[in-house]
Coordinates of C-alpha atoms and ligand atoms in Angstrom, one line a residue:
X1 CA 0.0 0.0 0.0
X2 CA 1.4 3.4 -1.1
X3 CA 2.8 5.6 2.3
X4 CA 3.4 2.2 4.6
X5 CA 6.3 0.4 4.8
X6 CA 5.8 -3.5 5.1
X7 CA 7.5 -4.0 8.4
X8 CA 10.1 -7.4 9.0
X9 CA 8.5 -10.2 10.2
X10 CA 10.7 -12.5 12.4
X11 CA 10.6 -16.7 12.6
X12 CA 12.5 -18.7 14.1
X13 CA 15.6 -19.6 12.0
X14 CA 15.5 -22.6 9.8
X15 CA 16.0 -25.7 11.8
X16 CA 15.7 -24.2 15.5
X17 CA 12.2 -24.2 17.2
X18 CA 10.7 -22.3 20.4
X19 CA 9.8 -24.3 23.4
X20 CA 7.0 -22.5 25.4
X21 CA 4.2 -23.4 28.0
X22 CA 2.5 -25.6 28.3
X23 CA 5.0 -28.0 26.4
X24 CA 7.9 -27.1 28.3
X25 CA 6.4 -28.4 31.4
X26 CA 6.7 -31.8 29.9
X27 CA 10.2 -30.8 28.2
X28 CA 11.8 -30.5 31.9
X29 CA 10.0 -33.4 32.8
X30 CA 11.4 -35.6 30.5
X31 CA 14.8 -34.5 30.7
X32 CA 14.6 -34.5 34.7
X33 CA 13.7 -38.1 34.6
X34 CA 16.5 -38.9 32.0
X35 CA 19.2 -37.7 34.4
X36 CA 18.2 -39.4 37.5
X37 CA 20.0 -42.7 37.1
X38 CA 23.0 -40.9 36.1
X39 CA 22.6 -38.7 39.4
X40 CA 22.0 -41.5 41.0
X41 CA 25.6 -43.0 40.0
X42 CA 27.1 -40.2 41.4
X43 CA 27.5 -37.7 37.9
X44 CA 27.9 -33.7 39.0
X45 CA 26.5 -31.4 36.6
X46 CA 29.1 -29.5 34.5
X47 CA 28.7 -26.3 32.1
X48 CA 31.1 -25.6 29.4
X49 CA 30.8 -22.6 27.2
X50 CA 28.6 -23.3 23.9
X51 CA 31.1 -22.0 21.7
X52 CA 34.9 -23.0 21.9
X53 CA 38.3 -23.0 19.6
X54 CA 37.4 -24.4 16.3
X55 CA 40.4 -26.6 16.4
X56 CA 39.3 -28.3 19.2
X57 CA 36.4 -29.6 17.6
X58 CA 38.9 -30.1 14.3
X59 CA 41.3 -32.0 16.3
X60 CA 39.1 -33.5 18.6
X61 CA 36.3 -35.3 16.1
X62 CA 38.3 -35.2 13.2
X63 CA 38.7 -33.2 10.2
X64 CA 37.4 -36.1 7.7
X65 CA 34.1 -36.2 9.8
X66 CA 30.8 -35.4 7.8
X67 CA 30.2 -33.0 11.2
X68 CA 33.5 -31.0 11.3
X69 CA 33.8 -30.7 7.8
X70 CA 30.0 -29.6 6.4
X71 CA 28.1 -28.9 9.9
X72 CA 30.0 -26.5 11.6
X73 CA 28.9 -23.4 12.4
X74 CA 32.3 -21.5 12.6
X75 CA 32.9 -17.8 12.6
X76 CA 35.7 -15.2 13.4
X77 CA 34.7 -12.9 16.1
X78 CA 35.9 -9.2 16.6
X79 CA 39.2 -10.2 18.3
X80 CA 39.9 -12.4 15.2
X81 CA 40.1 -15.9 16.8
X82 CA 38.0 -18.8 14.8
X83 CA 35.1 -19.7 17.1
X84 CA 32.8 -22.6 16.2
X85 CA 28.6 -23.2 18.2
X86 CA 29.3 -26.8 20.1
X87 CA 28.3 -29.5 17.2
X88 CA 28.3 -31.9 20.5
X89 CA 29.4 -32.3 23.8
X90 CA 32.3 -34.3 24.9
X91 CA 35.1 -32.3 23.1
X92 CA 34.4 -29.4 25.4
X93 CA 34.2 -31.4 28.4
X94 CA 36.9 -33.1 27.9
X95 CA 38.6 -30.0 27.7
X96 CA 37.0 -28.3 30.6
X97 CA 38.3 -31.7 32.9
X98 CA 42.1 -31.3 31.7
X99 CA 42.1 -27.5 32.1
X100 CA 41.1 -28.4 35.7
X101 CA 43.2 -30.9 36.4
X102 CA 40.1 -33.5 37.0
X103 CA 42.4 -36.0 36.0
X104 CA 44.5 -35.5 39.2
X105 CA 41.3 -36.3 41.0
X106 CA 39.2 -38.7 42.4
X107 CA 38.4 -41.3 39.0
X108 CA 36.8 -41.6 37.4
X109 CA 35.4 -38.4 36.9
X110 CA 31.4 -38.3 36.5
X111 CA 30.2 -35.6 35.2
X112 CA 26.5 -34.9 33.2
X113 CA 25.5 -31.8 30.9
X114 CA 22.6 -30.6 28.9
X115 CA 22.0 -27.9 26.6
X116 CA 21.6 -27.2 23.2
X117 CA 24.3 -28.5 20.3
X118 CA 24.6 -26.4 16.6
X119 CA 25.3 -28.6 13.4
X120 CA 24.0 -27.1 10.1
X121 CA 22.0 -30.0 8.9
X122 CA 19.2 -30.2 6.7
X123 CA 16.4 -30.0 8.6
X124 CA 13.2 -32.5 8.8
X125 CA 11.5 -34.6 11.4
X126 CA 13.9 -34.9 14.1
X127 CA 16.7 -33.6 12.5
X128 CA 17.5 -29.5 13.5
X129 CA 20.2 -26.6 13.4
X130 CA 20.0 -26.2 16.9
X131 CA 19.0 -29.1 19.3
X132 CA 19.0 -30.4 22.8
X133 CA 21.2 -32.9 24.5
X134 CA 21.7 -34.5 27.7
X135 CA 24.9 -36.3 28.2
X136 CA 27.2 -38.1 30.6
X137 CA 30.8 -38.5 30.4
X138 CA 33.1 -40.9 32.9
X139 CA 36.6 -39.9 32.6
X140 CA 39.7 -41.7 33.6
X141 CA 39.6 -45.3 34.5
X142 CA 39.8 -47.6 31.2
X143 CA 37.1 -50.7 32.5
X144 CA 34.9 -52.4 30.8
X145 CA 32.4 -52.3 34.1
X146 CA 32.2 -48.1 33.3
X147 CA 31.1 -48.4 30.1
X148 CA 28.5 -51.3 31.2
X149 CA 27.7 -48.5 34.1
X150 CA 27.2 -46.1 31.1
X151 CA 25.4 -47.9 28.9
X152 CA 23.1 -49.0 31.9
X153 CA 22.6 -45.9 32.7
X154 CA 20.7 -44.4 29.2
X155 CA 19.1 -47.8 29.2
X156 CA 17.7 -47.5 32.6
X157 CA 16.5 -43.3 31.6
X158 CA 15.0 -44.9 28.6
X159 CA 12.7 -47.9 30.7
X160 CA 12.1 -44.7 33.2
X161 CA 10.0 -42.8 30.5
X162 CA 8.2 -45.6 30.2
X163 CA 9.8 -46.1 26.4
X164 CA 9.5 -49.7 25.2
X165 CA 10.6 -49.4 21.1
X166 CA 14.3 -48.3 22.1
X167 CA 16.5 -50.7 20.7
X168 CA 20.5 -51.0 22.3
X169 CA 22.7 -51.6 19.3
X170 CA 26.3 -52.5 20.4
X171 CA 29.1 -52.9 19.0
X172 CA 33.6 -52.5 19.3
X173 CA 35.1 -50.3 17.2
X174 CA 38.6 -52.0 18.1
X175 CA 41.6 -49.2 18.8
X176 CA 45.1 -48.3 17.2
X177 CA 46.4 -51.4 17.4
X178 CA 43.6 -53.3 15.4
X179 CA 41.8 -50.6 13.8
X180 CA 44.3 -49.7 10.9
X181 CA 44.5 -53.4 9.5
X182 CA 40.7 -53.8 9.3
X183 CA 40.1 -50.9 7.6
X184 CA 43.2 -51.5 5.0
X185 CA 41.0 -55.3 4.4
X186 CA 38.0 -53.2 4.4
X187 CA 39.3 -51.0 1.8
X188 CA 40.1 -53.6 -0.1
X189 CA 37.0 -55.1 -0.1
X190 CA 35.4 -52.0 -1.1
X191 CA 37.3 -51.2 -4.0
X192 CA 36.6 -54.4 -5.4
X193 CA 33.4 -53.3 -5.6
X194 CA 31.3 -51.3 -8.5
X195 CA 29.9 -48.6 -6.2
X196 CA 27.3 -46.7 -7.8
X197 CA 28.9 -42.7 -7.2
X198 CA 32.3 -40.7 -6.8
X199 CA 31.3 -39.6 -3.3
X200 CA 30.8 -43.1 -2.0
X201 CA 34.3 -44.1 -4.1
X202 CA 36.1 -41.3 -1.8
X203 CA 34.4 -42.5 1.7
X204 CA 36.2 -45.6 0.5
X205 CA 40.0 -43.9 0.7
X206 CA 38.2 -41.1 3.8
X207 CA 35.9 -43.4 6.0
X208 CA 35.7 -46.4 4.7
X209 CA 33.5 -47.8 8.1
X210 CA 31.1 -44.9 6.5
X211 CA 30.2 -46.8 3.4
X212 CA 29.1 -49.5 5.9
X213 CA 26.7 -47.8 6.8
X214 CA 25.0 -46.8 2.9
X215 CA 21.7 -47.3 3.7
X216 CA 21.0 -48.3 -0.2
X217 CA 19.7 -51.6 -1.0
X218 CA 21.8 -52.1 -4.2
X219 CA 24.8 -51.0 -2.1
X220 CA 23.9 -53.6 1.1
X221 CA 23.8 -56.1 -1.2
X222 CA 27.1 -55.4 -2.3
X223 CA 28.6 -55.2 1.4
X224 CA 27.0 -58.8 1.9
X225 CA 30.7 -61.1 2.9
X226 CA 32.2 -57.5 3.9
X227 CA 34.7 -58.3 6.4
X228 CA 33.6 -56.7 10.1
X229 CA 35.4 -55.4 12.8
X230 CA 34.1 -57.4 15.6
X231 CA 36.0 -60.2 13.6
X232 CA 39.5 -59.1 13.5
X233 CA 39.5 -57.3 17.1
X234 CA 43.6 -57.2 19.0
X235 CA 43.3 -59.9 21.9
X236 CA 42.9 -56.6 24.2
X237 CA 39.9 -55.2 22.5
X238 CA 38.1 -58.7 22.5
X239 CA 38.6 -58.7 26.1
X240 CA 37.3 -55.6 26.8
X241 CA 34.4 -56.1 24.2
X242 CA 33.5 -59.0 26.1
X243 CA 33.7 -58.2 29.4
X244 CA 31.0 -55.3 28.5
X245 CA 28.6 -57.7 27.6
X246 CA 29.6 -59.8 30.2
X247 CA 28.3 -57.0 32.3
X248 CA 25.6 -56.1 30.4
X249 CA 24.3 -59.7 30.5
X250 CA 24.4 -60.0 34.3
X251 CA 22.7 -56.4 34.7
X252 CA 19.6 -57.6 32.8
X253 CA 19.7 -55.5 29.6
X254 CA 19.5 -56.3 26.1
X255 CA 21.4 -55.8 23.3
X256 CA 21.4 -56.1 19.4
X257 CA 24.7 -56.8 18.2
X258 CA 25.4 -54.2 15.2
X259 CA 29.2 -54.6 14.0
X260 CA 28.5 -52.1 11.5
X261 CA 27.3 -50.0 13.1
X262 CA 29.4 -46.7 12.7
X263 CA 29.2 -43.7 15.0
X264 CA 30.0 -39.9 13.5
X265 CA 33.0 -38.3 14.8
X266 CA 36.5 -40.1 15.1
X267 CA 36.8 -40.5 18.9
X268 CA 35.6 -44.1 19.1
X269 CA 38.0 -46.9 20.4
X270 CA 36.5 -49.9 21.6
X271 CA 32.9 -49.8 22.8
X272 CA 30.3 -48.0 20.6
X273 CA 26.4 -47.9 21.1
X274 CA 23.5 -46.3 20.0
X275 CA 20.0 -46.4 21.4
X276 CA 17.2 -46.8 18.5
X277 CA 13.1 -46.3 18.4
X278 CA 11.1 -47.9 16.1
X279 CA 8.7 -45.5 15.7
X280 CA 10.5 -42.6 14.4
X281 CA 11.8 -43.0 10.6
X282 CA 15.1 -41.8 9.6
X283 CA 15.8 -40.2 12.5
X284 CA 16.0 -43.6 14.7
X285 CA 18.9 -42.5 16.7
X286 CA 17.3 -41.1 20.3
X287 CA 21.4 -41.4 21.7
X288 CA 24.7 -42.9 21.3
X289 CA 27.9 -42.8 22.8
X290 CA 30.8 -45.0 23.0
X291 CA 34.2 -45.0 24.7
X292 CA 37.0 -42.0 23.8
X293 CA 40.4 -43.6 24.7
X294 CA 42.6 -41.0 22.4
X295 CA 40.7 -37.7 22.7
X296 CA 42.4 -36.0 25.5
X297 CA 46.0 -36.8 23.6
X298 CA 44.2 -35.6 20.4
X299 CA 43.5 -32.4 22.1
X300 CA 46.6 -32.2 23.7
X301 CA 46.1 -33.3 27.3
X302 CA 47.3 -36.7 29.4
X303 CA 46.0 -40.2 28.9
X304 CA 42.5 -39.8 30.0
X305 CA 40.3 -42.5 28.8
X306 CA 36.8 -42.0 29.1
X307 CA 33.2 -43.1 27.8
X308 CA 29.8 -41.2 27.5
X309 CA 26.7 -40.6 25.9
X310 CA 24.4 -37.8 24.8
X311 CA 20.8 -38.5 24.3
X312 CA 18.6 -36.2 21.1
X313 CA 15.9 -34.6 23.4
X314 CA 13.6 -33.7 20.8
X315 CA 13.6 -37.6 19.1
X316 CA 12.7 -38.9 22.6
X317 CA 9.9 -36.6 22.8
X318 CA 8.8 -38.0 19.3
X319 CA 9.2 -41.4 20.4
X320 CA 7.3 -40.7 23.7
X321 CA 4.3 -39.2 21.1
X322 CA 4.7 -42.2 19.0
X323 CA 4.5 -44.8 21.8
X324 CA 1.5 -42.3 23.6
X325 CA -2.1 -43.1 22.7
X326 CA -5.1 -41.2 24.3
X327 CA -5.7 -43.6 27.0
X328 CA -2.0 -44.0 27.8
X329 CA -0.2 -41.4 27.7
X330 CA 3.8 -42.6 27.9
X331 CA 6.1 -40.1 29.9
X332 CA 6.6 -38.6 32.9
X333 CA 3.4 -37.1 34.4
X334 CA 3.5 -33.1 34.1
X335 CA 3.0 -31.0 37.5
X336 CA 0.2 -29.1 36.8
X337 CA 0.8 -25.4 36.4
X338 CA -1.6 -23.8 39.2
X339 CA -3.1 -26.0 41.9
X340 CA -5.3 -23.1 43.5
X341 CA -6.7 -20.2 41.3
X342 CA -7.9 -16.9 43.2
X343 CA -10.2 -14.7 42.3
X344 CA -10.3 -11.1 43.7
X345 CA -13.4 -8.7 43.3
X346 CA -13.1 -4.9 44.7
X347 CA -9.7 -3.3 45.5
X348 CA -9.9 -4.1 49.6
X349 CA -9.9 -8.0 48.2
X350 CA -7.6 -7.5 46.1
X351 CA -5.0 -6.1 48.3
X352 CA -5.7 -9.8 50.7
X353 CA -5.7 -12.1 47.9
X354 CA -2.4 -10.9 46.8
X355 CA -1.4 -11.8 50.8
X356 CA -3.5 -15.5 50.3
X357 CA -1.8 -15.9 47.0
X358 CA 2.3 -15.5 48.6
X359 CA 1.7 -17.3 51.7
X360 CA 0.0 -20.4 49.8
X361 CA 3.1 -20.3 47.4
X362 CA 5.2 -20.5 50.6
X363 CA 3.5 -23.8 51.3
X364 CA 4.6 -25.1 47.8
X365 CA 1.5 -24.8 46.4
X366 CA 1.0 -23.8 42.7
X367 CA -1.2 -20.6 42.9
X368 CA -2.1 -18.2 40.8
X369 CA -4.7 -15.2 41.1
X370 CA -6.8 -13.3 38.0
X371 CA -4.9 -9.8 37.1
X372 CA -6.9 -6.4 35.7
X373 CA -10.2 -6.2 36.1
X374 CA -12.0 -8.8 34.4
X375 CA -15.1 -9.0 36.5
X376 CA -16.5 -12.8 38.0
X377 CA -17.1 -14.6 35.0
X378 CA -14.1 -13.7 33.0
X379 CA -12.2 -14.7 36.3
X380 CA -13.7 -17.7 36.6
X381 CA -12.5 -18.5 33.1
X382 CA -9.3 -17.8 34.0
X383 CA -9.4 -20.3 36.5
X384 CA -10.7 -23.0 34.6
X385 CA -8.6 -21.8 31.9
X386 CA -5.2 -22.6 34.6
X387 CA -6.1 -26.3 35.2
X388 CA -6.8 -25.6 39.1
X389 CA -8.7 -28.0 40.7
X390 CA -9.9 -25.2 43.6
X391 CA -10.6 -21.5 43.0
X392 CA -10.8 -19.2 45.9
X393 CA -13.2 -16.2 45.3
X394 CA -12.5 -13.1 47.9
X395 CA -15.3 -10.7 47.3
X396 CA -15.5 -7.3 49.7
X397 CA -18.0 -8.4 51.5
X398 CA -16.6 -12.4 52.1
X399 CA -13.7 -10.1 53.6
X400 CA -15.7 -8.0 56.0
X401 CA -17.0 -11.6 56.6
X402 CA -13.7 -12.5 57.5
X403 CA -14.4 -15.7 54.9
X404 CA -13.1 -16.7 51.9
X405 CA -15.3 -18.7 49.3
X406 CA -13.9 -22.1 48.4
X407 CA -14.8 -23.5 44.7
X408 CA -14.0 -27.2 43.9
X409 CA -13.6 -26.6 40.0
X410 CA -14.7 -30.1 39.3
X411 CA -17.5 -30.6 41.1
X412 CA -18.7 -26.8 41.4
X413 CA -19.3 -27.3 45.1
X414 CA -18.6 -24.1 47.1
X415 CA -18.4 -23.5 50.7
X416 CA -17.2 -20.6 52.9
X417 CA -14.0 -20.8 54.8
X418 CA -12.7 -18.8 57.5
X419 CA -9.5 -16.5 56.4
X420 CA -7.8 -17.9 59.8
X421 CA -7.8 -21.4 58.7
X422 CA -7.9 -21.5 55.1
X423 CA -4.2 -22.0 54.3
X424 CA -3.6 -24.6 56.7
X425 CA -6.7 -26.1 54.8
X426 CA -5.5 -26.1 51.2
X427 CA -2.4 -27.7 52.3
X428 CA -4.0 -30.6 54.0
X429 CA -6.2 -30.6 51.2
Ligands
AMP501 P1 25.7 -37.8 18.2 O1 26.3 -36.7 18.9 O2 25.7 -37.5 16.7 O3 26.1 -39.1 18.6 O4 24.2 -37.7 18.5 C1 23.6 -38.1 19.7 C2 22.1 -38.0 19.7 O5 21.8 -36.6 19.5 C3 21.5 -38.7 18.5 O6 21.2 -40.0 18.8 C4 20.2 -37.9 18.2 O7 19.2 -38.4 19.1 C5 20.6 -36.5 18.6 N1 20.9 -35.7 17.5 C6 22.1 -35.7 16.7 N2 22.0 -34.8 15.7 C7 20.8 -34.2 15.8 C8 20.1 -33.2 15.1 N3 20.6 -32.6 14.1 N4 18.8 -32.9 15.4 C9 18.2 -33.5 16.5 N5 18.8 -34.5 17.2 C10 20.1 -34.8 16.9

């Protein structure tokens, strides 16, 4: 229209999302619930900064990985230094535990983190720019009964939601000592082969454990008689390979053996797991982790084995919808927003319902009271409106009463308390 000027509408970037109420009751919920058993095994929260030296995401997952080489989201800030948005967790907490000596410590070191990671993807159902993580790493001690612990541990937050289409897919991805042969028998395997494209004929000389995981049938059926890992493990990683599933076997919890089964960055050395649900699509993977042997040194710090996991918030929230039906709802249940909704008419209430509403929140109750003058009936939509099962209306005459009138919201009963005695009543209540 001439003499206006069409003003900028914002969205949320491409591949991010907002979180807001009422979901994000049930977003802290769920992630709650998924750190317990890691609390539980004695993990203390750490925080490292979101954004960090690009090399140590370059050194640490490696340069060849699809992540460090396509995904990063990398810039030069104003004092010229190259900065790159997290793509993941464990680099930076690894770095955080040498620059603090952890390794000089008590071990191994537990520690859990959550917060949001950055890889430029391409975004679809379950897959974003910016998502959320949980994750535990245990740093230090090389035995095979920590990464049982760790594995355990996502296994045990998984049956606590209440999720029963997560699969555990194990597997050892060997170390230095056995790694380098396989993948020279591997290659030559592979380039006995008529793949189908140039990219897949360079992830042969790359990341050749990459093309083992094509998900094309015409290629599968090629990588039928492929030679696997698991087969041609050092003496050392068989040991340790099967002393994890010793432990596994004895804790109770199941596992698909999956010796293709490749995981993204470089770290890896030995065990390697990822957690799938059925009911998602592409986007299967609802966590993963694996043991890190070589990271600090790749990084520049001591020997410090370790082994972790992080867990994809937003696919477990898919799976928890996928799993959900009407009359069973799978998750954690949500704590309702208000428990006691009051409703002030005339100024004199007012200034006493502001008095009922603090000392009622003192008692940990979830209260809430109606704001501006809406009058009784748009109050009292309000308070159905908050999910309160009892609304308290304080009119200027209940007052000179010295009452307070007491609504059950889903029976409509209503009765007439005295002030004196009506906090200790809602509490008992
Ligand atoms: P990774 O760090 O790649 O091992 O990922 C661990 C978990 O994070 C995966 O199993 C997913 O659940 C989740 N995840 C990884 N990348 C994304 C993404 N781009 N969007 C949403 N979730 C993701």
């Amino acid at each position: 229209m001439a003499g206006t000027t069409e003003q900028q509408r914002f969205a949320a970037p491409k591949g991010t999302y907002d979180v807001l109420p009422p979901d994000s009751g049930r977003w802290l919920a769920v992630r709650e619930l998924l750190l317990w058993p890691a609390r539980r095994a004695g993990y203390g929260y750490t925080e490292a900064p979101i954004f960090e030296d690009t090399a140590l995401f370059q050194r640490g997952m490696g340069e060849a990985t699809e992540v460090v080489s396509k995904e990063m989201y990398t810039f030069t800030d104003k004092g010229d230094r190259s900065i790159t948005l997290r793509p993941e967790g464990t680099a930076g907490v690894v770095r955080l535990a040498i620059e603090h000596g952890l390794q000089n410590g008590q071990l191994p070191a537990k520690l859990w983190y959550a917060g949001p990671m950055f890889r430029y993807e391409r975004p679809q159902a379950g897959r974003y720019r910016q998502f959320q993580q949980v994750g535990v790493e245990a740093l230090g001690v090389d035995d095979p009964a920590l990464d049982a612990e760790v594995v355990a541990l996502g296994s045990r937050a998984f049956g606590a939601l209440g999720l029963s289409k997560v699969e555990l897919l194990l597997t050892s991805l060997g170390d230095p000592q056995c790694r380098p042969a396989y993948v020279a028998r591997l290659q030559e395997f592979l380039q006995g082969l008529p793949l189908p494209d140039e990219d897949t004929r360079r992830r042969v000389a790359l990341n050749p454990l990459r093309v083992l995981d094509d998900k094309r049938p015409e290629v599968l059926e090629m990588l039928v008689g492929a030679p696997v890992l698991t087969d041609h493990l050092c003496d050392d990683c068989r040991a340790h390979y099967d002393a994890v599933r010793e432990y596994l076997h004895e804790l109770g919890i199941a596992w698909k053996e999956a010796p293709t089964l490749v995981r993204g960055l470089d770290y890896y050395r030995r065990t390697a797991f990822e957690w799938q649900h059925s009911g998602l699509g592409a986007q299967s993977a609802v966590g993963g982790g694996g043991r890190y042997d070589g990271l600090s040194e790749a990084i520049g710090g001591p020997p410090l084995p370790g082994v972790g996991w992080a867990l994809g918030m937003e696919r477990i929230l898919l799976a928890l919808d996928a799993e959900s039906t009407d009359e069973r709802p799978v998750g954690p249940p949500v704590p309702p927003r208000c428990d006691v909704y009051v409703v002030a008419l005339g100024a004199a209430a007012k200034k006493k319902a502001v008095v009922i509403v603090d000392a009622l929140r003192a008692e940990r109750l979830n209260v809430d009271m109606s704001y501006g003058d809406r009058g009784l009936k748009g109050s009292m939509k309000g308070a159905d409106r908050s999910g309160a099962h009892t609304a308290l209306v304080l009119g200027d005459r209940d007052l000179a009463e010295g009452v307070v009138q007491v609504k059950d919201l889903k029976s409509g009963e209503q009765r007439s308390v005295p002030l004196e005695s009506l906090v200790e009543e809602l509490v008992h209540r």
